[in-house]
Amino acid sequence: MNQTGLGLAIIGCGSATPQEVITNDHLTSLVDTSDEWISTRTGIRSRRVISETESLSQLAHQAAIAALDMAKITPADLDLIILATSTPDDLFGSANQIQASLGATHAVAFDLTAACSGFVFGLVTAAQFMRTGVYRRVLLIGADVLSRWVDWSDRGTCILFGDGAGAVVLEQRSPDQLLGFELRSNGSQRQDLTLGYQSQPQILSPEITVQQGGYTKIFMNGKEVYKFAVQQVPEIIEKALFRANITVDQVDWLLLHQANQRILDAVSDRLKIPSSKVLSNLRHYGNTSAASIPLALDEAVRSGKVKPGDVIATAGFGAGLTWGAAIFKWG
Ligand code: ACO
């Protein structure tokens, strides 16, 4: 797949979550639900949400600092910053705010939107710049604050989401540690998971009417998204493994987007990967969208579970619909 001989390695990771915790019991005062229902159907026990004084950019900045520290790279060494998010502080993009707050004066920065697949799409995007030799050091952040857009009266969705940020530092290396990938989109099923713009006409003059709306809340057809995930995710991981020329037995860790424990179990069962190799932390954080994969990676690396040279099969999936898998070696 890689013709240039140039490659990359992930040499640092970091994460950040807000202080405020919402437990399942807290949610029972908002909607008709129970800790028992939420834990058995999703595996989630609590989630973190940002307070009035916190922001997406702050979380992303903290995660980035931790990742740079582990990688022993200074912000001035960075060539590129990609912020995978669907919930920027500024619709024009928040990556530049992070570039400025870090003091990454040589880096170009942009946002990338692919919902819960954002981290995997960002990893593959970064790899293209690195394999062509354009950029040597890249900071990739996955961060989302979906609590801003959750309908707290909808028990089908408000139980699932939490806020967080995770980051990785990529450095040009040979041999390439990104062994294979596969990405997919299916916009014809986009209506199953949306956070859409809602137009409100504003009359400027008798001849001119413009739109001055805002965004609605998250809408999800949970059953359809669930079916999509358990069907498509194993297939795309198998395709990425094939491209990496790796068998499923050679995978040390399965690192899925942390959406629902039942999805993690169904995918690992289909792939015949034992649960001891499945990384999961959604119990504490819920679904943090683009942050969930680097957040779980960071915990697993810092706890000593994931070791240098380990082969990780990761997959993101979600709104769009989008989904993607990448096989890489840690460190
Ligand atoms: N508490 C109690 N009961 C509930 C709750 C709740 N929080 N939510 C739904 N129910 C009820 C329903 O009303 C329904 O009742 P009924 O039978 O009387 O109609 C019953 O429980 C079963 O509902 P289902 O929707 O069938 O429940 P299911 O087992 O499918 O679980 C869930 C719902 C957890 C949302 C599941 O469908 C799911 O995880 N879907 C995938 C979500 C996902 O992975 N999203 C990832 C992408 S996110 C992104 O890209 C931003």
XYZ file of C-alpha atoms and ligand atoms in Angstrom:
382
model
C 0.000 0.000 0.000
C 2.803 2.413 0.917
C 4.906 3.051 -2.203
C 7.278 5.734 -0.862
C 9.033 3.735 1.855
C 8.216 6.543 4.308
C 6.051 5.669 7.246
C 4.968 6.726 10.694
C 4.810 5.611 14.289
C 2.592 6.713 17.165
C 5.118 7.829 19.766
C 2.975 9.494 22.423
C -0.564 9.702 23.712
C -2.542 11.732 26.212
C -6.094 12.363 27.298
C -8.283 14.691 29.329
C -11.783 14.431 30.743
C -13.891 16.995 32.597
C -14.329 16.824 36.388
C -18.112 16.726 36.453
C -19.531 13.184 36.635
C -23.094 12.198 35.732
C -23.942 8.731 37.048
C -26.775 6.551 35.815
C -28.575 7.311 39.070
C -28.399 11.047 38.315
C -30.137 10.374 34.985
C -33.091 8.709 36.698
C -34.150 12.166 37.880
C -34.212 13.428 34.276
C -35.791 10.559 32.326
C -37.662 7.304 32.941
C -34.693 4.947 33.206
C -32.639 2.958 35.731
C -29.015 2.131 36.455
C -29.896 -1.513 35.790
C -31.326 -0.794 32.298
C -28.435 1.438 31.261
C -25.699 -0.867 32.566
C -27.116 -4.059 31.100
C -27.993 -2.512 27.691
C -24.842 -0.410 27.289
C -22.208 -1.197 29.960
C -22.088 2.511 30.873
C -22.180 3.495 34.578
C -21.174 7.165 34.385
C -20.007 9.861 31.991
C -18.097 13.154 32.305
C -19.490 16.467 31.064
C -17.923 19.905 30.746
C -19.025 22.651 33.119
C -19.952 26.201 32.134
C -16.335 27.325 32.429
C -14.763 24.509 30.371
C -14.501 24.160 26.595
C -13.615 21.669 23.901
C -10.405 23.560 23.157
C -9.273 23.379 26.788
C -9.787 19.601 26.946
C -8.041 19.124 23.623
C -5.141 21.327 24.774
C -4.672 19.258 27.968
C -4.720 15.972 26.040
C -2.213 17.395 23.549
C 0.207 18.520 26.279
C 0.189 15.015 27.800
C 0.796 13.378 24.409
C 3.650 15.770 23.536
C 5.189 15.162 26.936
C 5.159 11.372 26.445
C 6.572 11.774 22.923
C 9.275 14.173 24.204
C 8.380 16.605 21.427
C 7.906 20.341 21.853
C 4.972 22.158 20.196
C 7.463 24.010 17.974
C 8.503 20.632 16.481
C 5.014 20.020 15.073
C 4.290 20.377 11.356
C 0.570 19.624 11.410
C -2.302 19.521 13.930
C -5.516 17.711 13.059
C -8.459 18.111 15.419
C -11.101 15.443 14.816
C -14.321 16.818 16.266
C -18.000 17.331 15.530
C -18.407 19.817 18.365
C -15.911 22.669 17.833
C -16.080 25.772 20.018
C -16.080 27.750 16.777
C -17.805 26.532 13.607
C -14.908 27.977 11.601
C -12.734 25.413 13.386
C -11.037 25.021 16.761
C -7.726 23.481 15.677
C -6.122 26.902 15.239
C -7.040 27.890 18.786
C -5.151 24.818 20.019
C -2.225 25.591 17.698
C -2.020 29.054 19.286
C -2.503 27.906 22.899
C 0.231 25.268 22.485
C 2.576 27.713 20.770
C 2.933 25.352 17.803
C 4.169 28.201 15.646
C 5.339 26.088 12.689
C 2.273 23.869 12.478
C -0.653 24.181 10.136
C -3.907 23.194 11.832
C -7.368 22.181 10.705
C -10.524 20.439 11.933
C -11.767 17.165 10.502
C -15.385 16.059 10.953
C -16.295 12.388 10.777
C -18.272 11.968 14.043
C -17.238 8.864 15.992
C -14.972 7.777 13.123
C -13.026 11.052 13.354
C -9.943 9.653 15.058
C -9.455 6.815 12.535
C -10.156 9.146 9.585
C -7.682 11.625 11.117
C -5.008 8.959 11.538
C -5.292 7.943 7.899
C -5.313 11.593 6.771
C -2.163 12.315 8.786
C -0.494 9.220 7.310
C -0.968 10.556 3.776
C 1.006 13.726 4.580
C 3.720 11.691 6.294
C 4.093 8.989 3.662
C 4.507 11.609 0.963
C 7.241 13.237 3.039
C 5.383 16.551 3.386
C 5.171 16.558 7.196
C 7.332 14.756 9.760
C 5.541 15.348 13.062
C 1.795 15.445 13.487
C -0.450 15.971 16.497
C -3.794 14.226 16.065
C -6.514 15.048 18.591
C -9.930 13.426 18.888
C -12.201 15.549 21.064
C -15.930 15.989 21.497
C -18.349 17.615 23.911
C -21.616 16.069 22.790
C -23.233 17.063 26.120
C -23.836 20.451 24.440
C -26.083 18.794 21.867
C -27.740 15.967 23.793
C -31.502 16.090 24.276
C -31.595 15.522 28.042
C -35.262 14.524 27.808
C -34.583 11.669 25.331
C -33.791 8.495 27.268
C -32.665 6.731 24.088
C -29.663 9.046 23.667
C -28.908 11.056 26.841
C -27.710 7.902 28.614
C -25.003 7.243 26.029
C -22.809 10.283 25.549
C -20.003 11.929 27.493
C -17.267 14.508 26.880
C -13.538 13.996 26.530
C -10.368 14.416 24.500
C -7.531 12.128 23.472
C -4.407 12.903 21.469
C -1.523 11.104 19.796
C 1.794 12.314 18.389
C 2.891 10.758 15.105
C 6.457 10.836 13.841
C 7.844 9.821 10.467
C 9.458 6.369 10.783
C 10.554 3.422 8.739
C 9.290 0.727 8.686
C 5.774 2.061 8.714
C 3.876 1.205 11.912
C 0.496 1.896 10.279
C 0.131 -1.540 8.754
C -3.211 -1.235 6.988
C -6.493 0.665 6.883
C -9.903 0.841 5.272
C -12.452 3.692 5.359
C -16.127 3.818 4.354
C -19.078 6.229 4.120
C -22.765 5.669 3.470
C -24.614 8.977 3.340
C -27.854 7.288 2.321
C -28.246 6.145 5.953
C -27.325 9.556 7.415
C -30.829 10.138 8.811
C -30.230 7.426 11.457
C -27.865 9.692 13.419
C -28.059 13.441 12.964
C -27.289 16.765 14.589
C -28.824 18.905 11.893
C -29.120 22.567 11.106
C -32.618 23.967 11.603
C -33.418 26.955 9.488
C -35.266 29.978 10.883
C -36.128 32.633 8.355
C -35.158 36.192 9.132
C -36.721 38.892 7.010
C -34.132 41.565 6.209
C -36.334 43.585 3.855
C -39.558 42.945 1.871
C -37.420 41.369 -0.899
C -34.759 39.558 1.146
C -35.201 36.676 3.585
C -32.159 34.859 4.966
C -31.708 31.830 7.214
C -30.591 32.477 10.798
C -31.118 29.122 12.492
C -29.224 26.956 14.897
C -28.612 23.280 15.430
C -31.181 20.833 16.738
C -30.366 18.155 19.307
C -28.865 14.733 18.561
C -31.334 12.367 16.922
C -30.501 8.667 16.759
C -32.301 5.574 15.527
C -30.482 3.360 18.048
C -31.625 0.022 16.638
C -30.461 0.849 13.110
C -27.101 2.223 14.290
C -26.619 -0.889 16.414
C -27.355 -3.205 13.458
C -25.031 -1.191 11.216
C -22.201 -1.365 13.757
C -22.320 -5.103 14.472
C -22.561 -5.916 10.771
C -20.062 -3.473 9.245
C -17.338 -3.183 11.894
C -16.122 -6.817 11.840
C -16.077 -6.713 8.027
C -14.001 -3.548 7.845
C -11.523 -4.832 10.439
C -11.095 -8.023 8.401
C -10.458 -5.899 5.300
C -7.865 -3.753 7.127
C -6.176 -6.914 8.492
C -6.024 -8.280 4.955
C -4.399 -5.044 3.743
C -1.929 -5.256 6.653
C -1.190 -8.877 5.778
C -1.934 -9.847 9.364
C -4.155 -12.587 10.746
C -6.597 -12.010 13.546
C -4.441 -14.152 15.887
C -1.612 -11.643 15.519
C -3.761 -8.847 16.970
C -2.772 -8.041 20.561
C -5.580 -5.556 21.246
C -8.968 -4.744 19.768
C -9.623 -1.036 20.286
C -13.128 -0.138 19.130
C -14.960 3.160 19.343
C -16.476 2.967 22.837
C -20.169 3.136 21.911
C -21.807 0.257 23.754
C -20.330 -2.808 25.504
C -22.799 -5.023 23.621
C -21.353 -3.758 20.323
C -17.801 -4.417 21.577
C -18.814 -7.955 22.614
C -20.644 -8.708 19.351
C -17.744 -7.474 17.191
C -15.090 -9.366 19.163
C -17.249 -12.532 19.064
C -17.621 -12.260 15.279
C -13.854 -11.829 14.908
C -13.146 -14.565 17.490
C -11.000 -12.189 19.522
C -11.124 -13.104 23.251
C -12.537 -10.500 25.627
C -9.151 -10.357 27.413
C -7.817 -8.580 24.287
C -10.629 -6.027 24.083
C -9.870 -2.561 25.471
C -12.902 -1.021 27.136
C -13.357 1.993 29.401
C -16.850 3.100 28.403
C -18.109 2.110 31.864
C -16.623 5.393 33.184
C -16.931 7.736 30.198
C -19.784 6.580 27.921
C -19.514 7.366 24.233
C -17.115 10.308 23.827
C -17.325 10.234 20.016
C -14.012 11.157 18.320
C -12.255 11.065 21.710
C -13.147 7.514 22.666
C -10.372 5.628 20.842
C -7.403 7.807 21.927
C -8.859 8.053 25.445
C -8.986 4.261 25.789
C -5.559 3.930 24.147
C -4.033 6.416 26.573
C -5.433 4.587 29.607
C -4.192 1.237 28.299
C -0.698 2.568 27.536
C -0.308 4.380 30.863
C -1.537 1.355 32.845
C 1.118 -0.786 31.099
C -1.426 -2.996 29.311
C -0.352 -1.919 25.829
C 3.389 -2.318 25.299
C 5.734 -1.125 22.544
C 5.402 -3.352 19.484
C 1.874 -4.523 20.320
C -0.419 -4.813 17.296
C -3.658 -2.880 17.721
C -6.727 -3.246 15.524
C -8.867 -0.143 15.893
C -12.200 0.829 14.366
C -14.398 3.907 14.530
C -18.040 4.046 13.437
C -20.907 6.456 13.706
C -22.774 9.342 12.166
C -22.494 9.969 8.465
C -22.741 7.052 8.442
C -18.976 6.621 8.519
C -16.765 3.763 9.580
C -13.120 2.883 9.335
C -10.467 0.517 10.664
C -6.711 0.820 11.082
C -4.091 -1.724 12.124
C -1.014 -0.246 13.783
C 1.870 -1.126 16.066
C 2.111 0.936 19.235
C 5.339 2.853 19.848
N -34.151 3.382 29.987
C -35.179 2.502 30.027
N -35.794 2.072 28.919
C -35.351 2.536 27.731
C -34.288 3.451 27.622
C -33.677 3.877 28.822
N -32.665 4.738 28.846
N -34.053 3.732 26.321
C -34.962 3.013 25.621
N -35.750 2.309 26.476
C -36.853 1.397 26.171
C -37.446 1.650 24.806
O -38.434 2.687 24.862
C -38.039 0.308 24.492
O -39.283 0.182 25.161
P -40.532 -0.503 24.418
O -40.085 -1.916 24.142
O -41.615 -0.370 25.438
O -40.731 0.311 23.190
C -37.066 -0.691 25.123
O -36.345 0.069 26.115
C -36.088 -1.279 24.145
O -35.544 -0.211 23.353
P -34.450 -0.465 22.250
O -34.216 0.802 21.491
O -34.826 -1.712 21.501
O -33.179 -0.794 23.172
P -31.815 -1.368 22.707
O -31.575 -2.637 23.403
O -31.679 -1.333 21.218
O -30.778 -0.308 23.289
C -29.425 1.548 22.604
C -30.835 1.064 22.877
C -28.597 1.403 23.850
C -29.480 3.023 22.199
C -28.820 0.687 21.462
O -29.723 0.636 20.389
C -27.499 1.214 20.943
O -26.491 1.198 21.633
N -27.446 1.639 19.668
C -26.197 2.072 19.057
C -25.785 3.442 19.478
C -24.392 3.725 18.946
O -23.555 2.863 18.931
N -24.078 4.879 18.472
C -22.709 4.998 17.923
C -22.531 6.077 17.116
S -22.529 7.548 18.012
C -21.940 8.842 16.983
O -21.509 8.682 15.875
C -22.044 10.237 17.533
